[in-house]
XYZ file of N, CA, C and O in Angstrom:
720
model
N 125.213 135.190 93.952
C 124.300 134.059 93.839
C 123.088 134.482 93.091
O 122.858 134.037 92.438
N 122.973 135.779 93.502
C 121.489 136.331 92.692
C 121.753 136.365 91.405
O 121.021 135.622 90.182
N 122.733 137.082 90.820
C 123.107 137.002 89.477
C 123.379 135.463 88.906
O 123.135 135.805 87.623
N 123.869 134.497 88.973
C 123.953 133.681 89.139
C 122.806 132.971 88.684
O 122.242 132.395 87.396
N 121.795 133.123 89.431
C 120.796 132.391 89.161
C 119.782 132.968 88.361
O 118.809 132.270 87.517
N 120.183 134.465 87.921
C 119.391 135.005 86.932
C 119.553 134.319 85.066
O 119.080 134.241 84.814
N 121.189 134.245 85.406
C 121.385 133.525 84.207
C 121.211 132.284 84.267
O 120.580 131.790 82.919
N 120.997 131.472 85.007
C 120.838 130.398 85.042
C 119.047 129.984 84.586
O 118.969 129.102 83.913
N 118.066 130.687 85.456
C 116.838 130.851 85.020
C 116.949 131.295 83.334
O 116.134 130.824 82.371
N 117.860 132.100 82.682
C 117.707 132.293 81.321
C 117.785 131.596 80.669
O 117.385 131.298 79.647
N 119.098 130.923 81.122
C 119.415 129.596 80.004
C 118.263 128.840 79.869
O 117.927 127.933 78.947
N 117.482 128.289 80.945
C 116.814 127.291 81.518
C 115.438 127.562 80.155
O 114.884 126.738 80.112
N 114.990 128.968 80.498
C 113.888 129.400 79.972
C 114.061 129.617 78.574
O 112.852 129.205 77.561
N 115.318 128.855 78.080
C 115.317 129.612 76.353
C 115.679 127.491 75.926
O 116.065 127.657 74.817
N 115.240 126.757 77.050
C 115.882 125.595 76.524
C 114.472 124.967 75.127
O 114.757 124.537 73.987
N 113.386 125.643 75.295
C 112.124 125.014 74.433
C 112.439 125.993 73.174
O 111.848 124.944 71.896
N 113.111 126.874 73.139
C 113.034 127.796 72.046
C 114.328 127.063 71.150
O 114.705 127.346 70.241
N 115.269 126.362 71.514
C 116.687 125.784 71.069
C 116.359 124.990 69.742
O 117.477 124.901 68.767
N 115.193 124.342 69.680
C 114.955 123.060 68.823
C 114.772 124.207 67.373
O 115.136 123.762 65.999
N 113.757 125.051 67.649
C 113.410 125.862 66.147
C 114.503 127.006 65.767
O 114.715 127.527 64.944
N 114.949 127.568 66.810
C 115.950 128.997 66.778
C 117.323 128.468 67.362
O 117.984 129.450 68.412
N 118.108 127.695 66.698
C 118.891 126.832 67.716
C 120.594 128.215 67.597
O 120.866 128.197 68.772
N 120.777 128.913 66.686
C 121.221 129.772 66.555
C 121.198 130.847 67.188
O 122.184 131.798 68.135
N 120.382 131.463 67.167
C 119.702 132.640 68.094
C 119.523 132.626 69.685
O 120.042 133.083 70.753
N 119.596 131.088 69.970
C 119.402 131.188 71.299
C 120.482 130.788 71.623
O 121.561 131.095 72.862
N 121.909 129.949 70.935
C 123.085 130.109 71.453
C 124.192 131.491 71.326
O 124.491 131.830 72.611
N 123.244 132.194 70.446
C 123.863 133.728 70.598
C 123.312 134.583 72.025
O 124.223 134.970 72.347
N 122.329 134.186 72.255
C 121.396 134.904 73.430
C 122.467 134.400 74.497
O 122.480 135.388 75.591
N 122.438 133.187 74.801
C 123.193 132.465 75.481
C 124.436 132.779 76.120
O 124.852 133.193 77.025
N 125.413 133.115 74.965
C 126.882 133.317 74.867
C 126.845 135.008 75.486
O 127.550 135.243 76.118
N 125.932 135.335 74.816
C 125.774 137.126 75.005
C 125.416 137.509 76.720
O 126.199 137.839 77.326
N 124.624 136.924 76.985
C 124.218 136.856 78.500
C 125.006 136.606 79.088
O 125.508 137.267 80.293
N 125.911 135.510 79.004
C 126.991 134.886 79.999
C 128.076 136.197 80.098
O 128.625 136.107 81.169
N 128.214 136.205 78.825
C 129.761 137.040 78.887
C 129.367 138.414 79.462
O 130.089 139.293 80.246
N 128.135 138.910 79.213
C 127.647 140.555 79.934
C 127.563 140.029 81.697
O 127.637 141.142 82.162
N 127.295 139.243 81.820
C 127.133 138.756 83.311
C 128.534 138.696 83.870
O 129.159 139.220 84.901
N 129.263 138.083 83.255
C 131.046 137.517 83.508
C 131.542 139.147 83.763
O 132.026 139.416 84.723
N 131.373 140.171 82.828
C 131.762 141.000 82.723
C 130.809 142.287 84.026
O 131.771 142.885 84.588
N 129.737 141.862 84.162
C 129.392 142.786 85.305
C 129.605 142.636 86.696
O 129.715 143.350 87.601
N 130.129 140.923 87.008
C 130.407 140.415 88.207
C 131.966 140.983 88.498
O 131.980 141.426 89.309
N 132.331 140.627 87.455
C 133.670 141.395 87.783
C 134.072 142.877 87.802
O 134.913 143.224 88.524
N 133.359 143.645 87.147
C 132.974 144.956 87.417
C 132.765 145.125 88.712
O 133.306 146.529 89.510
N 131.541 144.383 89.050
C 131.293 144.795 90.926
C 132.452 144.228 91.588
O 132.347 145.163 92.626
N 133.045 143.104 91.514
C 133.807 142.882 92.405
C 135.308 143.667 92.464
O 135.654 144.691 93.724
N 135.365 144.738 91.272
C 136.594 145.349 91.343
C 135.637 146.946 92.017
O 136.867 147.437 92.759
N 134.605 146.881 91.693
C 133.883 148.262 92.477
C 134.342 147.937 93.884
O 134.578 149.013 94.591
N 133.888 147.012 94.615
C 134.158 146.775 95.960
C 135.763 147.098 95.930
O 136.074 147.503 97.589
N 136.654 146.259 95.519
C 137.397 146.384 96.203
C 138.610 148.074 95.896
O 139.842 148.156 96.035
N 137.550 148.954 95.217
C 138.144 150.075 94.863
C 138.704 150.093 93.566
O 139.878 151.372 93.541
N 138.661 149.625 92.879
C 139.125 149.499 91.371
C 140.601 149.193 91.134
O 141.608 149.755 90.959
N 141.208 148.694 92.883
C 142.659 148.419 92.902
C 142.973 147.203 92.243
O 144.274 146.916 92.345
N 142.052 146.008 91.749
C 142.539 144.959 91.015
C 141.960 145.269 89.662
O 140.737 145.808 89.432
N 142.196 144.453 88.251
C 141.577 143.838 87.669
C 141.262 142.664 87.528
O 142.284 141.555 87.325
N 139.858 142.148 87.363
C 139.740 140.715 87.517
C 139.224 140.188 85.753
O 138.919 141.001 84.561
N 139.821 138.850 85.287
C 139.383 138.542 84.003
C 138.089 137.794 83.865
O 137.314 137.860 84.875
N 137.270 138.524 83.036
C 136.023 137.623 82.124
C 135.924 136.546 81.408
O 137.418 136.568 80.735
N 134.912 136.232 81.229
C 134.685 135.282 79.737
C 134.542 135.920 78.707
O 133.932 137.254 78.556
N 135.642 136.238 77.894
C 135.841 136.186 76.251
C 134.879 137.565 75.933
O 133.746 137.408 75.508
N 134.951 138.999 76.153
C 134.586 140.095 75.746
C 134.399 140.295 74.152
O 133.611 140.793 73.751
N 135.394 139.537 73.803
C 135.460 139.674 72.437
C 134.471 138.929 71.862
O 133.797 139.443 70.226
N 133.676 138.211 72.400
C 132.570 137.513 71.858
C 131.069 138.041 71.898
O 130.510 138.161 71.408
N 131.604 139.640 72.567
C 130.589 140.284 72.485
C 130.425 141.432 71.132
O 131.696 141.655 70.679
N 129.297 142.002 70.881
C 129.730 142.802 69.397
C 130.074 144.076 69.838
O 130.446 144.535 70.671
N 130.869 144.545 68.748
C 131.830 145.800 68.889
C 130.772 146.820 69.288
O 131.493 147.532 70.022
N 129.360 147.107 68.755
C 128.560 148.125 69.158
C 128.606 148.497 70.728
O 128.480 149.193 71.672
N 128.236 146.796 71.096
C 128.285 146.950 72.821
C 129.059 147.230 73.766
O 128.810 148.094 74.528
N 130.293 146.591 73.128
C 131.400 147.552 74.014
C 132.091 148.978 73.873
O 132.196 149.400 74.799
N 131.717 149.356 72.321
C 131.817 150.899 72.263
C 130.686 151.604 73.058
O 131.166 152.829 73.858
N 129.488 151.047 73.528
C 128.378 151.769 73.741
C 128.829 152.010 75.808
O 128.556 152.707 76.175
N 129.267 150.659 75.785
C 129.590 150.749 77.315
C 130.997 151.310 77.661
O 130.581 152.070 78.773
N 131.752 151.222 76.860
C 133.138 152.342 77.058
C 132.350 154.038 77.169
O 132.989 154.550 77.896
N 131.581 154.523 75.976
C 131.376 155.926 75.990
C 130.594 156.122 77.156
O 130.447 157.188 77.852
N 129.606 154.955 77.900
C 128.710 155.604 78.752
C 129.321 155.712 80.249
O 129.695 156.466 80.761
N 130.762 154.913 80.455
C 131.360 154.862 81.573
C 132.524 155.860 81.544
O 132.633 157.109 82.043
N 133.394 156.124 80.226
C 134.235 157.063 80.231
C 133.945 158.820 79.676
O 134.148 159.541 80.348
N 132.928 158.502 78.754
C 132.583 160.003 78.065
C 131.459 160.577 79.347
O 131.224 161.473 79.675
N 130.559 159.782 79.717
C 129.185 159.951 80.710
C 129.291 159.998 82.218
O 128.584 160.403 82.619
N 130.710 159.326 82.455
C 130.511 158.876 84.110
C 129.585 158.242 84.454
O 129.333 158.291 85.921
N 128.964 157.381 83.779
C 128.168 156.408 84.531
C 128.728 155.090 85.195
O 129.740 154.845 84.915
N 127.959 154.590 85.888
C 128.644 153.222 86.942
C 128.326 152.196 85.870
O 127.517 152.096 84.890
N 129.603 151.668 85.751
C 129.813 150.701 84.482
C 128.826 149.447 84.856
O 128.496 148.827 84.050
N 128.813 148.931 86.281
C 127.852 147.824 86.584
C 126.389 148.143 86.216
O 125.713 147.203 86.023
N 125.734 149.425 86.354
C 124.513 149.838 86.139
C 124.406 150.029 84.868
O 123.152 149.345 84.487
N 125.284 150.085 83.718
C 125.072 150.205 82.374
C 124.911 148.722 82.031
O 124.111 148.379 81.184
N 125.875 147.798 82.662
C 125.729 146.198 81.872
C 124.751 145.657 82.555
O 124.209 145.061 82.090
N 124.253 145.957 83.498
C 122.775 145.414 84.297
C 121.459 145.866 83.382
O 120.660 145.003 82.904
N 121.577 147.268 82.694
C 120.790 147.564 82.020
C 120.654 146.892 80.475
O 119.846 146.359 79.893
N 122.100 146.390 80.281
C 122.372 145.763 78.885
C 121.596 144.505 79.040
O 121.058 143.726 78.187
N 122.166 143.658 80.399
C 121.342 142.651 80.615
C 120.045 142.350 80.173
O 119.567 141.797 79.747
N 119.244 143.288 81.016
C 118.053 143.577 80.934
C 117.293 144.003 79.707
O 115.989 143.111 79.357
N 118.010 144.545 79.265
C 117.707 144.877 77.483
C 117.770 143.446 76.407
O 116.593 143.196 75.906
N 118.747 142.561 76.741
C 119.025 141.466 76.102
C 117.584 140.703 76.200
O 117.321 139.887 75.515
N 117.428 140.729 77.794
C 116.709 139.392 78.314
C 115.050 139.674 77.562
O 114.124 138.685 77.001
N 114.902 141.113 77.379
C 113.402 141.547 76.889
C 113.733 141.302 75.433
O 112.297 140.989 75.076
N 114.844 141.215 74.782
C 114.509 141.326 73.396
C 114.331 140.024 73.318
O 113.570 139.500 72.422
N 115.159 139.277 74.051
C 115.143 137.588 73.557
C 113.568 137.111 74.085
O 113.037 136.029 73.373
N 112.645 137.584 75.132
C 111.455 137.347 75.400
C 110.624 137.875 74.057
O 110.063 136.858 73.510
N 110.947 138.837 73.325
C 110.296 139.486 72.410
C 110.348 138.309 71.058
O 108.987 138.513 70.476
N 111.271 138.033 70.997
C 111.809 137.138 70.092
C 111.478 135.875 70.283
O 111.760 135.058 68.897
N 110.452 135.465 71.298
C 110.278 134.282 71.706
C 111.542 133.507 71.791
O 111.479 132.109 71.665
N 112.602 133.866 71.809
C 113.846 132.831 72.329
C 113.349 132.173 74.107
O 114.094 131.333 74.468
N 112.458 132.966 74.620
C 112.623 132.720 76.011
C 111.022 132.510 76.344
O 110.036 133.359 76.416
N 110.096 130.971 76.119
C 108.978 131.202 76.346
C 108.327 130.751 77.586
O 107.837 129.575 77.906
N 108.130 131.609 78.337
C 107.893 131.575 79.790
C 106.772 132.793 80.073
O 107.006 133.741 78.780
N 105.691 132.653 80.804
C 104.794 133.513 80.944
C 105.452 134.846 81.670
O 106.283 134.775 82.452
N 105.368 136.184 81.451
C 105.562 137.284 82.209
C 105.864 137.140 83.044
O 106.876 137.932 84.014
N 104.860 136.678 84.050
C 105.206 136.507 85.549
C 106.360 135.724 86.303
O 106.759 136.553 86.949
N 106.468 134.908 85.234
C 107.818 133.835 85.654
C 109.036 134.783 85.429
O 109.763 134.408 85.804
N 108.758 135.349 84.165
C 109.935 135.926 83.722
C 110.229 137.276 84.809
O 111.557 137.385 84.641
N 109.648 138.068 85.311
C 109.612 138.429 86.068
C 110.535 138.349 87.205
O 111.271 139.419 88.056
N 110.647 137.228 87.674
C 111.420 136.615 88.759
C 113.170 136.829 88.360
O 113.972 137.115 89.360
N 113.320 136.752 86.931
C 114.671 136.944 86.771
C 114.877 138.420 86.609
O 116.065 138.812 87.258
N 114.069 139.648 86.276
C 114.224 141.153 86.534
C 114.559 141.121 88.600
O 115.298 142.076 88.798
N 113.835 140.467 88.676
C 113.918 140.539 90.540
C 115.311 140.030 90.895
O 115.654 140.480 91.859
N 115.602 138.904 90.269
C 117.178 138.444 90.896
C 117.983 139.640 90.809
O 119.235 139.534 91.289
N 118.053 140.198 89.266
C 118.838 141.293 89.073
C 118.910 142.243 90.007
O 120.170 142.631 90.603
N 117.863 142.655 90.391
C 117.563 143.775 91.425
C 118.177 143.464 92.535
O 118.636 144.088 93.454
N 117.420 142.148 93.071
C 118.043 141.867 94.398
C 119.818 141.729 94.621
O 120.244 141.819 95.644
N 120.298 141.407 93.489
C 121.929 141.058 93.331
C 122.731 142.654 93.526
O 123.408 142.623 94.145
N 121.696 143.487 92.520
C 122.339 145.428 92.723
C 122.362 145.625 94.209
O 123.332 146.216 94.846
N 121.103 145.377 94.849
C 120.916 146.133 96.513
C 121.853 145.245 97.193
O 122.327 146.116 98.065
N 122.525 143.662 96.825
C 123.638 143.353 97.569
C 124.571 143.951 97.223
O 125.541 144.220 98.372
N 124.963 144.162 96.162
C 126.147 144.619 95.890
C 126.350 146.229 96.095
O 127.275 146.617 96.940
N 125.346 147.023 96.520
C 124.990 148.467 97.270
C 125.393 148.005 98.838
O 126.322 149.106 99.503
N 124.883 146.992 99.288
C 124.831 146.795 100.890
C 126.581 146.622 101.161
O 126.993 147.262 102.382
N 127.179 145.633 99.976
C 128.324 145.674 100.363
C 129.302 146.681 100.076
O 130.270 146.638 101.094
N 129.037 147.508 99.073
C 129.929 148.795 98.916
C 129.725 149.511 100.427
O 130.662 150.462 100.673
N 128.469 149.769 100.985
C 128.241 150.277 102.112
C 129.257 149.874 103.119
O 129.886 150.699 104.050
N 129.248 148.619 103.384
C 130.170 148.138 104.621
C 131.615 148.611 104.161
O 132.550 148.487 104.785
N 132.109 148.607 102.706
C 133.359 148.692 102.503
C 133.937 150.240 102.542
O 134.974 150.625 103.030
N 132.625 150.851 102.256
C 133.275 152.386 102.193
C 132.848 153.171 103.582
O 133.257 154.113 104.041
N 132.317 152.408 104.641
C 131.949 152.948 106.104
C 133.301 153.299 106.603
O 134.327 151.589 107.029
N 134.115 153.786 106.985
C 135.235 153.726 107.617
C 135.189 153.806 109.176
O 134.017 154.415 109.846
N 135.770 152.945 110.151
C 136.041 153.217 111.297
C 136.451 153.851 112.011
O 137.569 154.620 111.589
N 135.713 155.027 113.086
C 136.167 156.362 113.403
C 137.641 155.777 114.462
O 137.828 154.849 115.138
N 138.594 156.628 113.718
C 139.853 156.697 114.591
C 139.562 156.731 116.218
O 140.594 156.123 116.624
N 138.970 157.550 116.685
C 139.144 157.682 117.951
C 138.731 156.447 118.595
O 139.685 156.163 119.535
N 137.615 155.349 118.114
C 137.150 154.672 118.496
C 138.635 153.443 118.342
O 138.586 152.269 119.295
N 139.229 153.841 117.648
C 140.455 152.156 117.408
C 141.117 152.480 118.251
O 141.783 151.581 118.548
N 141.729 153.863 118.235
C 142.677 154.303 119.717
C 142.147 153.537 120.987
O 142.890 153.050 121.903
N 141.064 154.066 121.278
C 140.257 153.316 122.586
C 140.343 152.011 122.478
O 140.992 151.420 123.373
N 139.723 150.947 121.570
C 140.087 149.848 121.960
C 141.599 149.340 121.760
O 141.768 148.464 122.772
N 142.534 150.001 121.097
C 143.693 149.639 121.389
C 144.587 149.999 122.648
O 144.950 148.929 123.280
N 143.845 151.088 123.291
C 144.626 151.366 124.631
C 143.595 150.112 125.565
O 144.570 149.869 126.546
N 142.766 149.852 125.312
C 141.919 148.988 126.358
C 142.819 147.691 126.276
O 142.677 146.794 127.115
N 142.944 147.029 125.179
C 143.707 145.909 124.919
C 145.054 145.541 125.388
O 145.449 145.075 125.796
N 145.675 146.803 125.436
C 147.131 147.032 126.385
C 146.983 146.926 127.331
O 147.756 146.443 128.427
N 145.956 147.870 127.720
C 145.700 147.866 129.549
C 145.349 146.151 129.810
O 145.582 145.627 131.122
N 144.357 145.938 129.418
C 144.071 144.413 129.747
C 145.245 143.424 129.659
O 145.347 142.508 130.591
N 146.146 143.596 128.544
C 147.543 142.913 128.551
C 148.157 142.933 129.676
O 148.829 141.998 130.091
N 148.534 143.983 130.170
C 149.127 144.275 131.542
C 148.371 143.836 132.598
O 149.177 143.647 133.542
N 147.227 144.340 132.866
C 146.688 143.805 134.156
C 145.972 142.320 134.200
O 146.151 142.008 135.550
N 145.932 141.867 133.165
C 145.325 140.475 133.313
C 146.684 139.563 133.952
O 146.636 138.726 134.760
N 147.611 139.506 133.660
C 148.322 138.657 134.441
C 148.548 139.149 135.950
O 148.892 138.021 136.567
N 148.638 140.185 136.342
C 148.371 140.669 137.681
C 147.429 139.620 138.296
O 147.462 139.275 139.530
N 146.004 140.030 137.537
C 145.113 139.374 138.567
C 145.172 138.028 138.502
O 144.663 137.392 139.462
N 145.541 137.124 137.615
C 145.601 135.652 137.506
C 146.232 135.350 138.099
O 145.851 134.068 139.040
N 147.271 135.857 138.817
C 148.595 135.644 139.455
C 148.312 135.605 141.162
O 148.481 134.671 141.807
N 147.153 136.749 141.240
C 146.543 137.096 142.514
C 145.436 135.949 142.663
O 145.258 135.467 144.076
N 144.588 135.609 141.779
C 143.601 134.703 142.076
C 143.981 133.406 141.834
O 143.108 132.398 142.619
N 144.725 132.841 141.061
C 145.287 131.436 140.950
C 146.420 131.127 141.891
O 147.296 131.737 142.345
N 146.318 129.588 142.523
C 147.024 129.149 143.792
C 148.354 128.481 142.964
O 149.331 128.549 143.280
N 148.079 127.932 142.049
C 149.166 127.274 141.302
C 150.010 128.249 140.474
O 149.157 128.837 139.221
N 151.024 128.408 139.886
C 152.175 129.152 139.389
C 151.838 128.977 137.917
O 151.696 129.882 137.196
N 151.720 127.995 137.316
C 151.744 127.494 136.212
C 150.299 127.445 135.394
O 150.589 127.715 134.211
N 149.538 127.708 136.186
C 148.176 128.222 135.430
C 147.770 129.492 135.197
O 147.100 129.854 134.285
N 148.530 130.565 136.124
C 148.208 131.763 135.567
C 148.918 132.471 134.304
O 148.169 132.865 133.462
N 149.975 131.793 133.766
C 150.163 131.567 132.239
C 149.394 131.446 131.214
O 149.060 131.792 130.210
N 149.099 130.001 131.988
C 148.083 129.807 130.908
C 146.522 130.362 130.574
O 146.118 130.249 129.209
N 145.940 130.579 131.682
C 144.964 131.381 131.913
C 145.087 132.719 131.302
O 144.160 133.184 130.498
N 145.981 133.405 131.540
C 146.483 134.577 130.657
C 146.447 134.491 129.424
O 146.100 135.390 128.371
N 147.276 133.835 128.591
C 147.590 133.480 127.720
C 146.291 133.102 126.894
O 145.530 133.660 125.868
N 145.271 132.369 127.316
C 144.223 132.198 126.495
C 143.039 133.085 126.680
O 142.558 133.388 125.479
N 143.047 133.936 127.668
C 142.310 135.129 127.693
C 142.407 136.399 126.760
O 142.000 136.798 125.609
N 144.083 136.461 126.799
C 144.783 137.517 125.695
C 144.361 137.036 124.243
O 144.322 137.886 123.566
N 144.816 136.045 124.051
C 144.583 135.294 122.922
C 142.904 135.345 122.007
O 143.054 135.700 121.208
N 142.384 134.991 122.898
C 140.766 135.292 122.401
C 140.689 136.645 122.162
O 139.911 137.034 121.346
N 141.184 137.836 122.846
C 140.799 139.240 122.779
C 141.760 139.960 121.637
O 141.420 140.334 120.567
N 142.935 139.282 121.104
C 143.350 139.691 120.520
C 143.443 138.758 119.030
O 143.999 139.625 117.949
N 142.928 137.947 118.917
C 142.355 137.058 117.584
C 141.255 137.688 116.870
O 140.849 138.331 117.133
């Protein structure tokens, strides 16, 4: 959501410049949307452990030098792909502001950089969750206790409940809740 907000703000901030610099604004918009699409797909691939490859919005629309720079940073120098793309996006935004394609005051433009940063922090928090493994002994303990519960609950329910048909229903409800 943060990165969508970033691109949405950039497109909105460039509306007033579209009258005078229509082709430059369109080029800026197309570039930033393609870069963010590539960034978002790369972030999701990174979360998934690079086991998937996601489609992006027409990367052929980016200039060849940008694609070569991205490939060199990732493959030759070992930089994180998402970080490189976010840096490219920030550079494109800064250049657009300097060229007058986004005519907003710098304090308002800083919100765009803030949403980029928050989106990256959210990505890192998500990666922490996916990278942290659940301790194996704890998994074994939970499994053992669930099986113990599965065997003891029917006996306890049949001794507490007076109706024979209620014991299986209550047992099923309790066990279904624990195993779901």
